[in-house]
PDB file of C-alpha atoms in Angstrom:
ATOM      1  CA  MET A   1      -8.649  10.499  17.452  1.00 52.00           C
ATOM      2  CA  LEU A   2      -8.026   7.699  14.095  1.00 68.00           C
ATOM      3  CA  LYS A   3      -4.829   7.664  11.994  1.00 77.00           C
ATOM      4  CA  ALA A   4      -6.159   9.543   9.144  1.00 82.00           C
ATOM      5  CA  GLU A   5      -6.845  12.159  11.513  1.00 86.00           C
ATOM      6  CA  ARG A   6      -3.777  12.561  12.335  1.00 89.00           C
ATOM      7  CA  ILE A   7      -2.177  13.325   9.000  1.00 90.00           C
ATOM      8  CA  LYS A   8      -4.967  16.069   8.029  1.00 91.00           C
ATOM      9  CA  PRO A   9      -2.739  19.003   8.474  1.00 92.00           C
ATOM     10  CA  TYR A  10       0.035  17.610   6.406  1.00 93.00           C
ATOM     11  CA  LEU A  11      -1.804  16.657   3.219  1.00 93.00           C
ATOM     12  CA  SER A  12      -0.543  19.631   1.392  1.00 94.00           C
ATOM     13  CA  CYS A  13       3.176  17.894   2.238  1.00 94.00           C
ATOM     14  CA  ILE A  14       2.032  14.768   0.681  1.00 92.00           C
ATOM     15  CA  HIS A  15       2.890  13.752  -3.176  1.00 92.00           C
ATOM     16  CA  THR A  16       0.859  10.490  -3.319  1.00 92.00           C
ATOM     17  CA  LEU A  17      -1.908   8.641  -0.905  1.00 92.00           C
ATOM     18  CA  LYS A  18      -2.877   5.681  -0.580  1.00 91.00           C
ATOM     19  CA  LEU A  19      -5.746   5.089   1.807  1.00 90.00           C
ATOM     20  CA  GLU A  20      -8.925   3.186   2.786  1.00 88.00           C
ATOM     21  CA  LEU A  21     -12.341   4.853   1.735  1.00 88.00           C
ATOM     22  CA  ALA A  22     -13.261   5.525   5.612  1.00 88.00           C
ATOM     23  CA  GLU A  23     -10.070   6.835   5.889  1.00 91.00           C
ATOM     24  CA  ALA A  24     -10.344   9.309   2.709  1.00 92.00           C
ATOM     25  CA  GLU A  25     -13.953   9.819   3.846  1.00 91.00           C
ATOM     26  CA  LEU A  26     -12.969  11.260   6.810  1.00 91.00           C
ATOM     27  CA  LEU A  27     -10.280  13.003   5.286  1.00 93.00           C
ATOM     28  CA  ALA A  28     -12.625  14.480   2.647  1.00 92.00           C
ATOM     29  CA  GLY A  29     -15.470  15.059   4.815  1.00 89.00           C
ATOM     30  CA  VAL A  30     -17.441  13.138   2.613  1.00 86.00           C
ATOM     31  CA  ASP A  31     -19.316  10.202   3.559  1.00 79.00           C
ATOM     32  CA  SER A  32     -19.560   8.163   0.352  1.00 68.00           C
ATOM     33  CA  SER A  33     -21.837   4.684  -0.247  1.00 66.00           C
ATOM     34  CA  LYS A  34     -22.006   4.733  -3.951  1.00 72.00           C
ATOM     35  CA  ARG A  35     -19.162   4.235  -6.104  1.00 74.00           C
ATOM     36  CA  THR A  36     -20.074   7.490  -7.988  1.00 78.00           C
ATOM     37  CA  ARG A  37     -18.971   9.673  -5.103  1.00 87.00           C
ATOM     38  CA  MET A  38     -14.995   8.927  -5.439  1.00 92.00           C
ATOM     39  CA  PRO A  39     -14.103  11.702  -7.444  1.00 93.00           C
ATOM     40  CA  GLN A  40     -16.202  14.085  -5.336  1.00 93.00           C
ATOM     41  CA  ILE A  41     -13.528  12.688  -2.387  1.00 94.00           C
ATOM     42  CA  ALA A  42     -10.732  12.960  -5.070  1.00 94.00           C
ATOM     43  CA  HIS A  43     -11.470  16.530  -5.496  1.00 95.00           C
ATOM     44  CA  GLN A  44     -11.642  17.291  -2.192  1.00 94.00           C
ATOM     45  CA  LEU A  45      -8.167  15.997  -1.231  1.00 95.00           C
ATOM     46  CA  HIS A  46      -6.787  17.210  -3.960  1.00 96.00           C
ATOM     47  CA  ASP A  47      -7.690  20.773  -2.774  1.00 95.00           C
ATOM     48  CA  MET A  48      -6.388  19.944   0.159  1.00 95.00           C
ATOM     49  CA  GLY A  49      -3.033  19.508  -1.627  1.00 95.00           C
ATOM     50  CA  VAL A  50      -2.439  16.002  -1.947  1.00 95.00           C
ATOM     51  CA  LYS A  51      -0.814  15.541  -5.707  1.00 95.00           C
ATOM     52  CA  GLN A  52      -1.753  11.464  -6.409  1.00 95.00           C
ATOM     53  CA  LEU A  53      -4.511   9.404  -4.537  1.00 95.00           C
ATOM     54  CA  VAL A  54      -5.352   5.722  -4.779  1.00 95.00           C
ATOM     55  CA  ILE A  55      -8.469   5.121  -2.795  1.00 92.00           C
ATOM     56  CA  ASN A  56      -8.809   1.630  -1.351  1.00 87.00           C
ATOM     57  CA  LEU A  57     -12.073  -0.303  -2.297  1.00 86.00           C
ATOM     58  CA  GLY A  58     -11.443  -3.323  -1.585  1.00 79.00           C
ATOM     59  CA  SER A  59     -13.207  -6.001  -3.919  1.00 77.00           C
ATOM     60  CA  GLN A  60     -14.000  -3.732  -5.853  1.00 82.00           C
ATOM     61  CA  GLY A  61      -9.996  -3.273  -6.589  1.00 84.00           C
ATOM     62  CA  VAL A  62      -9.128   1.006  -6.328  1.00 90.00           C
ATOM     63  CA  PHE A  63     -10.401   4.416  -7.613  1.00 93.00           C
ATOM     64  CA  SER A  64      -6.588   6.618  -8.701  1.00 95.00           C
ATOM     65  CA  SER A  65      -6.651   9.877  -9.389  1.00 96.00           C
ATOM     66  CA  GLN A  66      -4.024  12.922 -10.358  1.00 95.00           C
ATOM     67  CA  ASP A  67      -4.655  16.533 -11.399  1.00 90.00           C
ATOM     68  CA  ARG A  68      -8.768  15.981 -10.853  1.00 88.00           C
ATOM     69  CA  LYS A  69      -8.720  13.241 -13.296  1.00 93.00           C
ATOM     70  CA  GLY A  70     -10.334   9.803 -11.894  1.00 94.00           C
ATOM     71  CA  HIS A  71     -10.121   6.219 -12.817  1.00 94.00           C
ATOM     72  CA  PHE A  72     -11.493   3.277 -11.439  1.00 92.00           C
ATOM     73  CA  HIS A  73      -9.494   0.343 -11.488  1.00 87.00           C
ATOM     74  CA  ASN A  74     -10.845  -3.454 -10.826  1.00 82.00           C
ATOM     75  CA  ARG A  75      -8.950  -6.174  -9.682  1.00 72.00           C
ATOM     76  CA  ARG A  76      -7.079  -8.469 -12.104  1.00 65.00           C
ATOM     77  CA  ASP A  77      -7.804 -11.994 -10.348  1.00 60.00           C
ATOM     78  CA  SER A  78     -11.173 -12.094  -8.266  1.00 55.00           C
ATOM     79  CA  SER A  79      -9.990 -13.441  -5.879  1.00 58.00           C
ATOM     80  CA  LEU A  80      -8.031 -10.576  -5.185  1.00 58.00           C
ATOM     81  CA  ASN A  81      -9.107  -8.268  -2.348  1.00 57.00           C
ATOM     82  CA  LEU A  82      -7.414  -5.485  -1.531  1.00 59.00           C
ATOM     83  CA  LYS A  83      -9.142  -5.034   1.987  1.00 55.00           C
ATOM     84  CA  THR A  84      -7.401  -7.813   2.696  1.00 57.00           C
ATOM     85  CA  ASP A  85      -4.551  -8.599   0.793  1.00 61.00           C
ATOM     86  CA  GLY A  86      -1.846  -6.833  -1.435  1.00 72.00           C
ATOM     87  CA  GLN A  87      -1.917  -4.028   0.292  1.00 77.00           C
ATOM     88  CA  GLU A  88       2.353  -3.698   0.187  1.00 81.00           C
ATOM     89  CA  GLY A  89       2.705  -4.930  -3.409  1.00 83.00           C
ATOM     90  CA  LEU A  90       0.302  -2.218  -4.279  1.00 87.00           C
ATOM     91  CA  LEU A  91       2.260   0.527  -2.951  1.00 89.00           C
ATOM     92  CA  ALA A  92       5.255  -0.989  -3.852  1.00 89.00           C
ATOM     93  CA  GLY A  93       3.946  -0.793  -7.176  1.00 90.00           C
ATOM     94  CA  LEU A  94       3.431   2.734  -7.161  1.00 92.00           C
ATOM     95  CA  VAL A  95       6.779   4.060  -5.797  1.00 92.00           C
ATOM     96  CA  HIS A  96       8.024   1.998  -8.445  1.00 92.00           C
ATOM     97  CA  GLY A  97       6.242   3.504 -11.827  1.00 92.00           C
ATOM     98  CA  HIS A  98       7.600   6.354  -9.715  1.00 90.00           C
ATOM     99  CA  LEU A  99      11.123   6.220  -9.494  1.00 93.00           C
ATOM    100  CA  GLN A 100      11.020   4.939 -13.524  1.00 93.00           C
ATOM    101  CA  SER A 101       8.717   8.048 -14.495  1.00 93.00           C
ATOM    102  CA  ALA A 102       5.992   6.016 -16.062  1.00 94.00           C
ATOM    103  CA  ASN A 103       2.998   7.725 -16.379  1.00 94.00           C
ATOM    104  CA  TRP A 104       0.167   7.781 -12.945  1.00 94.00           C
ATOM    105  CA  GLN A 105      -2.130   5.583 -14.908  1.00 92.00           C
ATOM    106  CA  SER A 106       0.455   2.920 -15.286  1.00 92.00           C
ATOM    107  CA  SER A 107       1.648   2.987 -12.261  1.00 93.00           C
ATOM    108  CA  VAL A 108      -1.658   1.740 -10.642  1.00 93.00           C
ATOM    109  CA  GLU A 109      -2.025  -0.362 -12.844  1.00 90.00           C
ATOM    110  CA  PHE A 110       1.709  -1.706 -12.404  1.00 89.00           C
ATOM    111  CA  GLY A 111       1.135  -1.814  -8.540  1.00 89.00           C
ATOM    112  CA  MET A 112      -2.470  -3.741  -8.926  1.00 87.00           C
ATOM    113  CA  VAL A 113      -0.405  -6.439 -11.271  1.00 85.00           C
ATOM    114  CA  ALA A 114       1.868  -6.011  -8.268  1.00 84.00           C
ATOM    115  CA  ALA A 115      -1.361  -6.438  -5.165  1.00 83.00           C
ATOM    116  CA  GLY A 116      -1.673  -9.821  -7.211  1.00 79.00           C
ATOM    117  CA  ILE A 117       1.372 -11.078  -7.598  1.00 79.00           C
ATOM    118  CA  SER A 118       2.555  -9.861  -3.614  1.00 73.00           C
ATOM    119  CA  SER A 119      -1.149 -11.443  -2.715  1.00 70.00           C
ATOM    120  CA  ASN A 120      -0.032 -14.911  -3.720  1.00 66.00           C
ATOM    121  CA  ASN A 121       3.399 -14.441  -2.473  1.00 60.00           C
ATOM    122  CA  GLU A 122       2.198 -14.052   1.290  1.00 54.00           C
ATOM    123  CA  HIS A 123      -0.506 -17.472   0.460  1.00 56.00           C
ATOM    124  CA  ALA A 124       3.148 -19.097  -0.651  1.00 50.00           C
ATOM    125  CA  TYR A 125       4.340 -18.404   2.610  1.00 51.00           C
ATOM    126  CA  LEU A 126       1.707 -18.571   5.104  1.00 56.00           C
ATOM    127  CA  GLN A 127       1.500 -22.240   3.556  1.00 53.00           C
ATOM    128  CA  ARG A 128       5.446 -22.833   3.285  1.00 49.00           C
ATOM    129  CA  GLN A 129       5.307 -22.051   7.788  1.00 56.00           C
ATOM    130  CA  GLY A 130       2.099 -24.804   7.619  1.00 59.00           C
ATOM    131  CA  ARG A 131      -0.303 -21.707   8.417  1.00 54.00           C
ATOM    132  CA  GLN A 132      -3.790 -21.134   6.856  1.00 51.00           C
ATOM    133  CA  GLY A 133      -4.478 -20.970   2.823  1.00 47.00           C
ATOM    134  CA  THR A 134      -3.102 -24.762   2.004  1.00 43.00           C
ATOM    135  CA  GLN A 135      -4.149 -23.859  -1.644  1.00 47.00           C
ATOM    136  CA  PRO A 136      -3.669 -22.004  -4.422  1.00 46.00           C
ATOM    137  CA  ARG A 137      -5.756 -18.915  -4.830  1.00 47.00           C
ATOM    138  CA  SER A 138      -6.945 -20.565  -7.840  1.00 48.00           C
ATOM    139  CA  THR A 139      -5.662 -22.872 -11.100  1.00 47.00           C
ATOM    140  CA  ARG A 140      -5.494 -19.823 -13.248  1.00 48.00           C
ATOM    141  CA  THR A 141      -3.616 -17.515 -10.459  1.00 54.00           C
ATOM    142  CA  ALA A 142      -1.498 -20.368 -10.101  1.00 55.00           C
ATOM    143  CA  GLU A 143      -0.633 -20.549 -13.741  1.00 54.00           C
ATOM    144  CA  LYS A 144      -0.297 -16.856 -13.707  1.00 51.00           C
ATOM    145  CA  ASP A 145       2.032 -17.295 -11.341  1.00 51.00           C
ATOM    146  CA  ALA A 146       4.340 -20.214 -12.979  1.00 51.00           C
ATOM    147  CA  ASP A 147       4.668 -17.682 -16.143  1.00 50.00           C
ATOM    148  CA  LEU A 148       6.283 -14.892 -14.288  1.00 48.00           C
ATOM    149  CA  GLY A 149       8.274 -17.700 -12.504  1.00 47.00           C
ATOM    150  CA  LEU A 150       6.866 -17.898  -9.373  1.00 47.00           C
ATOM    151  CA  TYR A 151       6.708 -21.301  -8.227  1.00 45.00           C
ATOM    152  CA  TYR A 152       5.247 -22.644  -4.801  1.00 42.00           C
ATOM    153  CA  ASP A 153       5.948 -25.544  -2.718  1.00 41.00           C
TER     154      ASP A 153
END
């Protein structure tokens, strides 16, 4: 049994859900090989009681939905792949937006920015530890990080 299957009975108790595309397809019972099916998946999950959701589309960004209104959000950084990078930052941004009473779309956009920042911080941590990734993702990203006061060894 996949993890996603275990939460299905509790979806009506979940306010905000961030999930991978495969998990969303499984829970909604919809096979989605196309971006055009995202609203259908979101509607199914809303019908099960989820108020807000973000479906991670990896290198294509995310699809967010609240009150049956869905939006695609592209990556701000072309080197960011949400399938492997910045997951914690995305979720932290969503929580921050909720705690600040920001509107849903602003919270998702903030989460996307936080995903990029946390992804770059993961890179810096690995570099300091002498592990993989010895070059910044891009000069452009490094410059943006410097503007934010983030500096790497």
